mmCIF file of C-alpha atoms and ligand atoms in Angstrom:
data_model
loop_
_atom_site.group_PDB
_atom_site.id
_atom_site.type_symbol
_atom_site.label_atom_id
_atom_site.label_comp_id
_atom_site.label_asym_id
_atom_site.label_seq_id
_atom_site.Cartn_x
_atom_site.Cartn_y
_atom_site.Cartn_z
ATOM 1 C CA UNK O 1 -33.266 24.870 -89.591
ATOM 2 C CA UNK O 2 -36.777 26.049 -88.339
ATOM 3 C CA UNK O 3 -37.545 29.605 -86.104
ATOM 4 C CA UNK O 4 -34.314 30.843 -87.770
ATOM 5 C CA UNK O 5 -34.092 34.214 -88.016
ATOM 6 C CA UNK O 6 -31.494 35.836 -90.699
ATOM 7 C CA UNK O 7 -30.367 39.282 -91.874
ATOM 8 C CA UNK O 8 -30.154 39.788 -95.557
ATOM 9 C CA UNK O 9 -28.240 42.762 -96.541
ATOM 10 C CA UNK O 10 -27.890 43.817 -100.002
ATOM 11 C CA UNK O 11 -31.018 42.042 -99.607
ATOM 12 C CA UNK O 12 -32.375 43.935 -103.459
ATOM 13 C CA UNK O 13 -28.895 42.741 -105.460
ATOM 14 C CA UNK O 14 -29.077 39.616 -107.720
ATOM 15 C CA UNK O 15 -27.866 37.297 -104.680
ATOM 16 C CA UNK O 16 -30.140 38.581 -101.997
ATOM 17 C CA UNK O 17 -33.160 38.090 -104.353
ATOM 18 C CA UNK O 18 -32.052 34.305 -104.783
ATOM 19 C CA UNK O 19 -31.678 33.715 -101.347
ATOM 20 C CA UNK O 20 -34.810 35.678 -100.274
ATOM 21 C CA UNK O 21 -36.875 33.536 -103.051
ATOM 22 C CA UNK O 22 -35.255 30.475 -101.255
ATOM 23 C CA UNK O 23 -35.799 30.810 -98.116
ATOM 24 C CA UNK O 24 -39.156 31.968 -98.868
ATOM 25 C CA UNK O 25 -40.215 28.921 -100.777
ATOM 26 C CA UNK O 26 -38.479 26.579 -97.728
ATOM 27 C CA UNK O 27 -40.835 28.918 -95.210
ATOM 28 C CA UNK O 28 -39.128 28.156 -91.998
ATOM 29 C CA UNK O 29 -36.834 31.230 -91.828
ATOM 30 C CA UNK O 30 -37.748 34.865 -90.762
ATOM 31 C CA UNK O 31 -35.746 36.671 -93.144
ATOM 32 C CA UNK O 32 -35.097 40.543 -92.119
ATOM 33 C CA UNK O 33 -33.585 42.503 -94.678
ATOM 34 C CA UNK O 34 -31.692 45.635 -95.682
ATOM 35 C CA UNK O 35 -30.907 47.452 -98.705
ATOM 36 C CA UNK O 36 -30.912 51.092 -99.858
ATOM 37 C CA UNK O 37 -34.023 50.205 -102.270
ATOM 38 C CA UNK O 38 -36.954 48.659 -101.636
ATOM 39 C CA UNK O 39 -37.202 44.788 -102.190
ATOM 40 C CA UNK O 40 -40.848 45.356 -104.988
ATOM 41 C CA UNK O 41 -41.709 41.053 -105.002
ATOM 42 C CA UNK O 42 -41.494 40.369 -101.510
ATOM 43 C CA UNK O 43 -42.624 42.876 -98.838
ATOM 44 C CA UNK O 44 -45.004 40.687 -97.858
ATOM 45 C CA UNK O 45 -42.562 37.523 -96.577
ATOM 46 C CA UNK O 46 -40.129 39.583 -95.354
ATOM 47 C CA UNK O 47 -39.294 42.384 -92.817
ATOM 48 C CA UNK O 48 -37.669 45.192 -94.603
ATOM 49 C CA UNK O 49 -35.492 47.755 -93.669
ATOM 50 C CA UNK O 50 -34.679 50.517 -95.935
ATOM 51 C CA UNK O 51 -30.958 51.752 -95.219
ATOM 52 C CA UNK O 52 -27.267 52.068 -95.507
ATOM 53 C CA UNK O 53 -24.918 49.637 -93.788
ATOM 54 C CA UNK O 54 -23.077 52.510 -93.306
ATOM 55 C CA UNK O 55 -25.541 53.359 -91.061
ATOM 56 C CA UNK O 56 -23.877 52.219 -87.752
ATOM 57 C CA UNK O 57 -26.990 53.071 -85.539
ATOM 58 C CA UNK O 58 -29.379 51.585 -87.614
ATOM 59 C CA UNK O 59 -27.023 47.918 -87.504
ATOM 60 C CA UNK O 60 -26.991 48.246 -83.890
ATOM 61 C CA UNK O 61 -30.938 48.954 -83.618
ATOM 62 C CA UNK O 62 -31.413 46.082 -85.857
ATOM 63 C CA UNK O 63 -28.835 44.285 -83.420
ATOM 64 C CA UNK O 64 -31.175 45.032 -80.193
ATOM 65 C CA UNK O 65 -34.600 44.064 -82.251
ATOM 66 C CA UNK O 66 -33.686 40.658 -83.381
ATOM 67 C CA UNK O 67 -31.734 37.832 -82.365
ATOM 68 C CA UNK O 68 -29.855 36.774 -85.879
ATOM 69 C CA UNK O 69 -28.952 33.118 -86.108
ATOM 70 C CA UNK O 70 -27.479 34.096 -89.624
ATOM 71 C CA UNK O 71 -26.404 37.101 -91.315
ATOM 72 C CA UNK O 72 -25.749 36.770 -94.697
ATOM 73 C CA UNK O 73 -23.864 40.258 -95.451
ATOM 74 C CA UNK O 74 -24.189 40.450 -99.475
ATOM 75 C CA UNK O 75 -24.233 44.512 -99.625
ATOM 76 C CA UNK O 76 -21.071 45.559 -101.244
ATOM 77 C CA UNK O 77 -20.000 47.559 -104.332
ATOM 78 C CA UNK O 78 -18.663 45.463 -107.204
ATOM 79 C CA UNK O 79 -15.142 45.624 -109.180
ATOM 80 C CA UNK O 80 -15.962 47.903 -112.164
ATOM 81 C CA UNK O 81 -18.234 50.142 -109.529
ATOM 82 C CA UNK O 82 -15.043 50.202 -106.946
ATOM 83 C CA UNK O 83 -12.788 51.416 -109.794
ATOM 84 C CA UNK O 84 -15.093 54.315 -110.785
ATOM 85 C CA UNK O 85 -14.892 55.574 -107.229
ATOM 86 C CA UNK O 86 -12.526 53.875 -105.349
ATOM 87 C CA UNK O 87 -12.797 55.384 -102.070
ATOM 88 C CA UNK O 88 -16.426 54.774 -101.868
ATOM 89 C CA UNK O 89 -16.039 51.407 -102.373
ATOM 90 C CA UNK O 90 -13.571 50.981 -99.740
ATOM 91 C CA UNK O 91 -16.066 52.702 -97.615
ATOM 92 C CA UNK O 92 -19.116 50.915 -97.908
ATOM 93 C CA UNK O 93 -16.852 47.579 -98.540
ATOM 94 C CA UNK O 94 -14.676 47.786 -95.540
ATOM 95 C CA UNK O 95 -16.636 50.379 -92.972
ATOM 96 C CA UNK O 96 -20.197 48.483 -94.004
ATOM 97 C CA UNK O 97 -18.898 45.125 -93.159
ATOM 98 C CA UNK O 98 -17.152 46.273 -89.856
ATOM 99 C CA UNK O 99 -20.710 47.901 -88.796
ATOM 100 C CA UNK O 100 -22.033 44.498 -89.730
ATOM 101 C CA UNK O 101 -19.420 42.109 -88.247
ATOM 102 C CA UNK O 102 -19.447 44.410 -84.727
ATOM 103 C CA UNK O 103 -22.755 43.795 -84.480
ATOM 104 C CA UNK O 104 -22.819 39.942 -84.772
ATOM 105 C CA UNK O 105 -19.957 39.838 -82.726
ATOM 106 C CA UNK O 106 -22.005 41.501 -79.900
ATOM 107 C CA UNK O 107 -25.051 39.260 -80.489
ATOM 108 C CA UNK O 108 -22.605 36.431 -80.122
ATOM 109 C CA UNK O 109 -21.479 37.314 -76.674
ATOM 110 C CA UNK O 110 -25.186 38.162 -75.278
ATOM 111 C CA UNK O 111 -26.475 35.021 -76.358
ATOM 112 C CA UNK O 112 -23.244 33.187 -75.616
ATOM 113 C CA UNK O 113 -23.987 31.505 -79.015
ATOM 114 C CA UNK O 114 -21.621 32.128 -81.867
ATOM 115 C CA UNK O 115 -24.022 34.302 -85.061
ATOM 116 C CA UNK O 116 -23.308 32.462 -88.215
ATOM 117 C CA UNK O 117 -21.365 35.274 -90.429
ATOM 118 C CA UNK O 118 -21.946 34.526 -94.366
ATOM 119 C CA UNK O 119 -19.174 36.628 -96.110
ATOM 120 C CA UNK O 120 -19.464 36.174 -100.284
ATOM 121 C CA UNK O 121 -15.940 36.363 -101.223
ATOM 122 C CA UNK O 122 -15.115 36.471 -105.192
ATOM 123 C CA UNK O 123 -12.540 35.478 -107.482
ATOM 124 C CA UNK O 124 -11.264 39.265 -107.622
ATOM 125 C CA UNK O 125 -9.299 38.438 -104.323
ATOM 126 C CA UNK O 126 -6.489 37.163 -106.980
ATOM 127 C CA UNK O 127 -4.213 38.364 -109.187
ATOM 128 C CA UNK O 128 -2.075 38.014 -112.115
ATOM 129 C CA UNK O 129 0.766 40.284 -113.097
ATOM 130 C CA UNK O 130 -0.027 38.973 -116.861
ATOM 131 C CA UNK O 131 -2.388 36.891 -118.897
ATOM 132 C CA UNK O 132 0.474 34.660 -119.534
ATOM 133 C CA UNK O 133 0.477 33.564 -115.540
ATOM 134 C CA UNK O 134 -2.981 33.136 -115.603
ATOM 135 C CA UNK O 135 -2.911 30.922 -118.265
ATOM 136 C CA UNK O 136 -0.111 28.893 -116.976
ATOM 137 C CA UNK O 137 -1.691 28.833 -113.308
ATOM 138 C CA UNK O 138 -4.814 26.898 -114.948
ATOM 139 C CA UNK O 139 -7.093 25.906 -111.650
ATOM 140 C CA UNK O 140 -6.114 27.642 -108.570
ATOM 141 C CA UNK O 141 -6.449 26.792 -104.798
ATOM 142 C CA UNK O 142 -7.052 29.163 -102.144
ATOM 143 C CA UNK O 143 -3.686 29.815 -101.213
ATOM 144 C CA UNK O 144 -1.484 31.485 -103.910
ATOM 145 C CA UNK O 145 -1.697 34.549 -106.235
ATOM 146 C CA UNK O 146 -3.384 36.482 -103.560
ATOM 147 C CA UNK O 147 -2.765 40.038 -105.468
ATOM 148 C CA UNK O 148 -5.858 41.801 -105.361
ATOM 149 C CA UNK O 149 -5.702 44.264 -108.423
ATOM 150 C CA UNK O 150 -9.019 46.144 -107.951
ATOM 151 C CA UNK O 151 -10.223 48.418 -104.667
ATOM 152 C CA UNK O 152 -12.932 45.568 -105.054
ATOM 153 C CA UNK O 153 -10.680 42.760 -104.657
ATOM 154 C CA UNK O 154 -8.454 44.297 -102.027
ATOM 155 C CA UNK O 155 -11.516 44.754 -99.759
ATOM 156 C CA UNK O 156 -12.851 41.547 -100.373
ATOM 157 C CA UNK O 157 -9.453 40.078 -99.063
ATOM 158 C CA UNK O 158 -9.245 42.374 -96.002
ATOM 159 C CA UNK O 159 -12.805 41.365 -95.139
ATOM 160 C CA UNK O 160 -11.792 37.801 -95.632
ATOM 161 C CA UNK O 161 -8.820 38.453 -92.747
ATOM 162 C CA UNK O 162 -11.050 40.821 -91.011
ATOM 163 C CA UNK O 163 -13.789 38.142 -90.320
ATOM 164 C CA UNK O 164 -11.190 35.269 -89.363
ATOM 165 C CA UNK O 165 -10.043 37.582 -86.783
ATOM 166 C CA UNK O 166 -13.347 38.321 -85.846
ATOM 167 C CA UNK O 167 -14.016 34.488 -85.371
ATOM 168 C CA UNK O 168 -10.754 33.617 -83.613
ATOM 169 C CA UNK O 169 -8.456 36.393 -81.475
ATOM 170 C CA UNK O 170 -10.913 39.720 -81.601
ATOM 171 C CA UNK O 171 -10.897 41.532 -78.362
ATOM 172 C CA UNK O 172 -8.339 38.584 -77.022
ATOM 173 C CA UNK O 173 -7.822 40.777 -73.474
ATOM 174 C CA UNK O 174 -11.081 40.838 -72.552
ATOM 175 C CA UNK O 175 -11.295 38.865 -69.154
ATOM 176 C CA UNK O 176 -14.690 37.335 -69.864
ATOM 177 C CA UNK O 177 -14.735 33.272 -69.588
ATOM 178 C CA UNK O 178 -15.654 31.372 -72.542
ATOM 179 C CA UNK O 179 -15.844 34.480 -74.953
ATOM 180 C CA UNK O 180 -18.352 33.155 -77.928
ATOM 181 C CA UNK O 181 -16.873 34.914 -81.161
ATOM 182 C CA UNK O 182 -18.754 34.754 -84.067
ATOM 183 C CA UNK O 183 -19.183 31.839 -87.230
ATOM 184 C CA UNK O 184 -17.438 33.121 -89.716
ATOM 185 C CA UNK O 185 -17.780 31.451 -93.207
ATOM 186 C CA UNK O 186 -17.021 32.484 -96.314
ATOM 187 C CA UNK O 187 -17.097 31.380 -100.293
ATOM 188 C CA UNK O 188 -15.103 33.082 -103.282
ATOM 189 C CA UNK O 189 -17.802 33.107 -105.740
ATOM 190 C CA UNK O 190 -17.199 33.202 -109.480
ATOM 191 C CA UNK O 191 -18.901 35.598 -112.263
ATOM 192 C CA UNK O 192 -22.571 34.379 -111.458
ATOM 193 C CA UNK O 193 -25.455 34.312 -114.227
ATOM 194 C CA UNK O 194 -28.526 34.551 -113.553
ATOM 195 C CA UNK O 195 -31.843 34.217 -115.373
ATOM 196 C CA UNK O 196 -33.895 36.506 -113.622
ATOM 197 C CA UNK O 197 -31.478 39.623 -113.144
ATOM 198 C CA UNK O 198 -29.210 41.131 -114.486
ATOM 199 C CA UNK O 199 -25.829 42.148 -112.565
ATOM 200 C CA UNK O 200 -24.380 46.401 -112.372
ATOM 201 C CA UNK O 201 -21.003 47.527 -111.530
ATOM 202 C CA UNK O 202 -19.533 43.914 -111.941
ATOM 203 C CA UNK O 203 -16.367 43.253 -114.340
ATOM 204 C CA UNK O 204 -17.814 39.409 -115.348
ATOM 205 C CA UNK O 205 -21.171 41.079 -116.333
ATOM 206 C CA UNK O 206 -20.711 40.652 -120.054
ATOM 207 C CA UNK O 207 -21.431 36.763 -119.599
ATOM 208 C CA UNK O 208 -24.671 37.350 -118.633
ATOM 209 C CA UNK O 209 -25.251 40.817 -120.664
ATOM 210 C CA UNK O 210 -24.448 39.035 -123.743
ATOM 211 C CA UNK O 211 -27.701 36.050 -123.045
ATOM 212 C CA UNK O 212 -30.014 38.953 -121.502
ATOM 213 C CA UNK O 213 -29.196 41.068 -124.952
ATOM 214 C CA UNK O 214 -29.997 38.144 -127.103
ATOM 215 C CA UNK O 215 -32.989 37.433 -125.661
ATOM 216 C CA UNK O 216 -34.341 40.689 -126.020
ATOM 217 C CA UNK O 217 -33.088 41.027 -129.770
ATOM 218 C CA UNK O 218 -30.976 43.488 -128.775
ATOM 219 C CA UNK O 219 -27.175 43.913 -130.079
ATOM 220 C CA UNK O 220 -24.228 43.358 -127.644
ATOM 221 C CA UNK O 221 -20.442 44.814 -127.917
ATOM 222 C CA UNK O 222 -18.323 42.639 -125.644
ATOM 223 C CA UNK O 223 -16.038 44.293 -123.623
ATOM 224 C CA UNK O 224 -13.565 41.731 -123.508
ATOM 225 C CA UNK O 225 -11.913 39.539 -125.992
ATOM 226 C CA UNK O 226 -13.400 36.543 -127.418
ATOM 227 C CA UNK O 227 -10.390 34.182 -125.284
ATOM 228 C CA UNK O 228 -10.682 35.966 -122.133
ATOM 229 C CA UNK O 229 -12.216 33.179 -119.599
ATOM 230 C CA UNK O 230 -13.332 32.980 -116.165
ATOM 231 C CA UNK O 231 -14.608 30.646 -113.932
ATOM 232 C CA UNK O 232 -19.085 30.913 -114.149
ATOM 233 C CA UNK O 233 -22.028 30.092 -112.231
ATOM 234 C CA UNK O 234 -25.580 29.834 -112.370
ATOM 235 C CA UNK O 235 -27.476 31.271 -110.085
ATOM 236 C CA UNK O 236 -29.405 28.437 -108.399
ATOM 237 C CA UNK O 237 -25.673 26.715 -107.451
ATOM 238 C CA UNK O 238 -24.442 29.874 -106.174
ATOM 239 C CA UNK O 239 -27.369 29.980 -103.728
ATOM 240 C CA UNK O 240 -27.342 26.319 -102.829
ATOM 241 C CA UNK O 241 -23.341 27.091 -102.186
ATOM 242 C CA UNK O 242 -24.323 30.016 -99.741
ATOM 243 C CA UNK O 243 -27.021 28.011 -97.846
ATOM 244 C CA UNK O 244 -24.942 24.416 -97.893
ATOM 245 C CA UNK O 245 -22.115 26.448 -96.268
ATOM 246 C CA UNK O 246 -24.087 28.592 -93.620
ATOM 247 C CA UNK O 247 -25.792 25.525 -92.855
ATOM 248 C CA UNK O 248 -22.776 23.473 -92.425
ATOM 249 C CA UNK O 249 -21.901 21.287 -89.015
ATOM 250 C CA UNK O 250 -18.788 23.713 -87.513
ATOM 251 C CA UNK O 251 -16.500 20.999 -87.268
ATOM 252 C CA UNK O 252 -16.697 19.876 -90.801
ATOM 253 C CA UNK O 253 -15.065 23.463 -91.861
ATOM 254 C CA UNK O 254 -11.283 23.037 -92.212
ATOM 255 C CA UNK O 255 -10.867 26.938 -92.955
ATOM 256 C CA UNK O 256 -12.929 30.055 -93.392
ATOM 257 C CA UNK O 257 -12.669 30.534 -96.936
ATOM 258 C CA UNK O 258 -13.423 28.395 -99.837
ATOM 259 C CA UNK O 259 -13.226 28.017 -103.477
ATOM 260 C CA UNK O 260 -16.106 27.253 -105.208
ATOM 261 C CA UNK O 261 -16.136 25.995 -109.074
ATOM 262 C CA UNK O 262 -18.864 25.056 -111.827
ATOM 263 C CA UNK O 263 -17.481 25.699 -115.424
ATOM 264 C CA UNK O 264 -14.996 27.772 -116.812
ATOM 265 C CA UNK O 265 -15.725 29.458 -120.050
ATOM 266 C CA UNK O 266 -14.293 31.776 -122.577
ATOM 267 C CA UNK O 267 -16.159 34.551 -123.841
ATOM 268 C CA UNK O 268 -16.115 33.023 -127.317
ATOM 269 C CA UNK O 269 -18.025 30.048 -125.460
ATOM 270 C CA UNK O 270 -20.594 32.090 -124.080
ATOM 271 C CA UNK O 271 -21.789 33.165 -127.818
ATOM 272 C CA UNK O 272 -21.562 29.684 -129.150
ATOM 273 C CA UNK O 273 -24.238 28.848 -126.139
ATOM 274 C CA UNK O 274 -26.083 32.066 -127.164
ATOM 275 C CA UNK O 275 -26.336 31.134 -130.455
ATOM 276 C CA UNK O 276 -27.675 27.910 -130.120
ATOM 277 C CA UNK O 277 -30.912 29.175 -128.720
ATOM 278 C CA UNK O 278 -30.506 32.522 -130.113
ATOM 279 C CA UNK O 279 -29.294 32.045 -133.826
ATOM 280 C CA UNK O 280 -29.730 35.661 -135.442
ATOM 281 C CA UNK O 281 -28.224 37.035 -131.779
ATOM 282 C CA UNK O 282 -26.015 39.886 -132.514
ATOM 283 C CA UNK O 283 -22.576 39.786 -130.505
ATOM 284 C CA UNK O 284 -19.128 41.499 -131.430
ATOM 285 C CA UNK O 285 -16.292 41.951 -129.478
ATOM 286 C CA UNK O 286 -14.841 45.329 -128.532
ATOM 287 C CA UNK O 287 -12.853 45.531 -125.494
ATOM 288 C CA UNK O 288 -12.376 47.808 -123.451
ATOM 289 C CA UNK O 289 -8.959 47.752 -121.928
ATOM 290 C CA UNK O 290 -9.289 48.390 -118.556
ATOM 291 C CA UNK O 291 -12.204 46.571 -117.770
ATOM 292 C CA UNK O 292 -10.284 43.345 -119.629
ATOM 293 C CA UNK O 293 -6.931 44.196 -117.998
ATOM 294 C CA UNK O 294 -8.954 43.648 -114.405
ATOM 295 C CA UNK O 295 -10.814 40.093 -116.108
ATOM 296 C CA UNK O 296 -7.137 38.930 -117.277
ATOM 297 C CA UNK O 297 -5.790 39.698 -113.322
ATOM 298 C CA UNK O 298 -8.775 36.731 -112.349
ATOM 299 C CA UNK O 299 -8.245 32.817 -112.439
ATOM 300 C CA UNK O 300 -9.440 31.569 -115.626
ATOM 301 C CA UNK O 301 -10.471 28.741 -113.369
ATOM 302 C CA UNK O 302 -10.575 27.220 -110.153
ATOM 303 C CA UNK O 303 -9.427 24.170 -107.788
ATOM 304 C CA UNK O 304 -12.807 23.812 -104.961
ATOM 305 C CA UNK O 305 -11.086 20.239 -103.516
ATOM 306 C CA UNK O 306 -11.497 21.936 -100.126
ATOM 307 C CA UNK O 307 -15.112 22.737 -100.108
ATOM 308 C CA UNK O 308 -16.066 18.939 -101.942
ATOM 309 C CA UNK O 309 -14.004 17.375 -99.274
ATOM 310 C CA UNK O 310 -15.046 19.401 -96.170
ATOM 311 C CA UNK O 311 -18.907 20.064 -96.910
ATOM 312 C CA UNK O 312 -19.888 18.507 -99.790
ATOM 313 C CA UNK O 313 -19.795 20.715 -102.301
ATOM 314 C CA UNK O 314 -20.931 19.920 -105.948
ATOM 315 C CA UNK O 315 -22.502 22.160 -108.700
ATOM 316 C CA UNK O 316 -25.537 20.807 -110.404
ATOM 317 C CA UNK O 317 -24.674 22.361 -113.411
ATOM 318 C CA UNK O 318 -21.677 22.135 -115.978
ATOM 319 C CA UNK O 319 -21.193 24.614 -119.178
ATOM 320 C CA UNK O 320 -23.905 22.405 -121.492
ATOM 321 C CA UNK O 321 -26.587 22.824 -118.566
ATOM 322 C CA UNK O 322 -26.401 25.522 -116.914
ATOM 323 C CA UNK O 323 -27.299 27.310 -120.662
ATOM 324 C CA UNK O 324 -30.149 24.156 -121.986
ATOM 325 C CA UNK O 325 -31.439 23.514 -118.415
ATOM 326 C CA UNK O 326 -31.644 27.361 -116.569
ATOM 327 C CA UNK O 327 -30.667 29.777 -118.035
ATOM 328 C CA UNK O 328 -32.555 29.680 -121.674
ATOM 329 C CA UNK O 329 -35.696 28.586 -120.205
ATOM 330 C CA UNK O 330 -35.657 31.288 -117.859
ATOM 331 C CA UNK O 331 -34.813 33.555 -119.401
ATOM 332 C CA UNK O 332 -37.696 32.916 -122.492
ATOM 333 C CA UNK O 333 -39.906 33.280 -119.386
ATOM 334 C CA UNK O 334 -38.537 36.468 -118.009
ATOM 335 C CA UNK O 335 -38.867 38.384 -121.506
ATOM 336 C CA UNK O 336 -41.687 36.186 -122.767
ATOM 337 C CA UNK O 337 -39.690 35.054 -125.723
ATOM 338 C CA UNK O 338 -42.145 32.265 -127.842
ATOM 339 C CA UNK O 339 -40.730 28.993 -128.361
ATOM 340 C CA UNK O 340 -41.158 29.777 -132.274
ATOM 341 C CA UNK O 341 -38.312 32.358 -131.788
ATOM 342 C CA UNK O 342 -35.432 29.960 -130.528
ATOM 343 C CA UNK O 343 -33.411 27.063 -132.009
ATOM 344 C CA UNK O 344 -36.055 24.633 -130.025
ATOM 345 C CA UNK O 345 -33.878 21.618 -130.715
ATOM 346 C CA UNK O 346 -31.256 23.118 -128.399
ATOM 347 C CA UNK O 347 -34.003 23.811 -125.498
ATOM 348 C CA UNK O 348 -34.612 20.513 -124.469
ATOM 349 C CA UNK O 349 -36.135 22.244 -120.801
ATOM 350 C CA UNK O 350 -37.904 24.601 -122.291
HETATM 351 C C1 LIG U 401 -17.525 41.442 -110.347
HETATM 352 O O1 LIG U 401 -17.441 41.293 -111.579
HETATM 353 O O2 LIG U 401 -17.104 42.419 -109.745
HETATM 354 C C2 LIG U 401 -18.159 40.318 -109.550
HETATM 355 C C3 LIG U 401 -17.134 39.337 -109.089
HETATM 356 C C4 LIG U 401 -16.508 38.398 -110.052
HETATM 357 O O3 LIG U 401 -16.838 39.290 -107.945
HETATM 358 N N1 LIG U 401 -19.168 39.671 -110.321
#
């Protein structure tokens, strides 16, 4: 993939500073990104642009400056956000991506060559009408319990349609021969955790609130109960995910949308991990019921047959490693935590 040229946006979130750091690293990519903040670590590798995707004139000026093999559209507000002002979030969700997916969709045509459209889909795009379901349903595919309970979810799922269309019947009438439509790909990403950040607005962000807290010797009250689970993911597999899929031959995709699984964990589960590095960590539970109603409407877990079998898809970590072999190490680093300070037999990469 050299003399590629992408568009990050939501480029300063936890994902676009993953995928920024690893496309930097791999050097062969100009990376052009957006956010509403400045992106501090890496002005210098990458061409920032400081705005709203709301912004419809700025998308289409960034549309006639650069020729975008790949956009990887990560801007978005998050479940717990979306609930505190709903409206907003189906603004920026819905009205942001539309901006975004116009745009490609125009590039595609010029250049009679179809834009790649990344489109990080989440587990909030199902839903349970009780925990009972969920717990019955164990692993779920793509196909069933598609209830959206959040303004979060909802959009994700219209966005999910939205960009299908886009890729297959939009602007069907038009007379032109050979219309190129764009790439449309997408993943439905689990709660992610991630040593270097830490998530906002997110209803899975006590997994990694409760290791961040620990490290720092700070206390944490969990705001869900110590059975709740969800399907988690460390940060490195969700960004190998994003770029394995992008990069992926077209005729290996089966669908638009995939599952994507690493380890399902209760919250209870996260603490033991905690506490093996972190032994005098301070954790308690004290949930908050409508944040835990929305984290009992998710899978606990969830089937990702369709994206091993169609392009390849494996996670390099499981429950045991993704704690031991990224995010304890890292996370040591980030707050510069000495070695004398954790359970060191538990830290074997340390
Ligand atoms: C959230 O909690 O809103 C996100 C998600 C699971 O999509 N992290």
């Amino acid at each position: 993939m050299t003399n590629q040229c992408v568009l990050i946006t939501g480029a300063n979130g936890e994902i676009g500073h993953g995928l920024i750091r690893f496309l930097s690293r791999e050097g062969l990519t100009k990376i052009v990104a957006l956010d509403r903040s400045p992106i501090d670590d890496y002005q210098k590798e990458v061409e920032f642009y400081k705005g709203d995707i709301l912004d419809r004139n700025l998308i289409d000026e960034l549309g006639r400056r650069y020729q975008f093999d790949t956009i990887f559209h990560l801007a978005g507000i998050l479940s717990t956000g979306g609930e505190r002002d709903p409206l907003l979030a189906h603004n920026v969700n819905v009205e942001g991506s539309l901006n975004l997916l116009n745009m490609a969709d125009a590039q595609s045509m010029q250049r009679g060559k179809p834009v790649v459209f990344f489109f990080p889909s989440t587990i909030a795009i199902y839903g349970f009408e009780s925990l009972e379901q969920k717990v019955k349903a164990g692993k779920i595919n793509e196909d069933n319990y598609l209830h959206a309970t959040t303004m979060y979810g909802i959009n994700k799922l219209y966005i999910e349609n939205l960009g299908r269309y886009f890729s297959q019947t939009y602007k069907r009438f038009d007379t032109t021969p050979g219309l190129t439509r764009i790439d449309f790909r997408c993943i439905r990403l689990p709660g992610i955790m991630s040593a270097d950040s830490l998530p906002s607005g997110g209803t899975s962000d006590y997994g990694p609130e409760m290791i961040h807290a620990a490290a720092q010797g700070k206390p944490y009250e969990c705001f869900v109960t110590p059975e709740t689970r969800l399907p988690f993911m460390a940060m490195p597999d969700a960004i190998d995910a994003i770029i394995s899929i992008a990069r992926a031959k077209k005729s290996v995709l089966s669908s638009t949308v995939y599952n994507i699984g690493s380890f399902s964990i209760s919250a209870e589960e996260i603490r033991q991990e905690v506490m093996k590095y972190f032994s005098a960590a301070q954790i308690s539970f004290k949930p908050n019921p409508q944040r835990l109603a929305i984290v009992n409407s998710w899978p606990g877990d969830v089937d990702d047959s369709r994206a091993r079998r169609d392009w390849a898809w494996k996670s390099d970590f499981d429950r045991v490693s993704a704690f031991r072999d990224y995010l304890i190490p890292g996370i040591m680093r980030r707050y510069s935590v000495s070695a004398s300070k954790v359970s060191l037999t538990s830290c074997v990469g340390a």
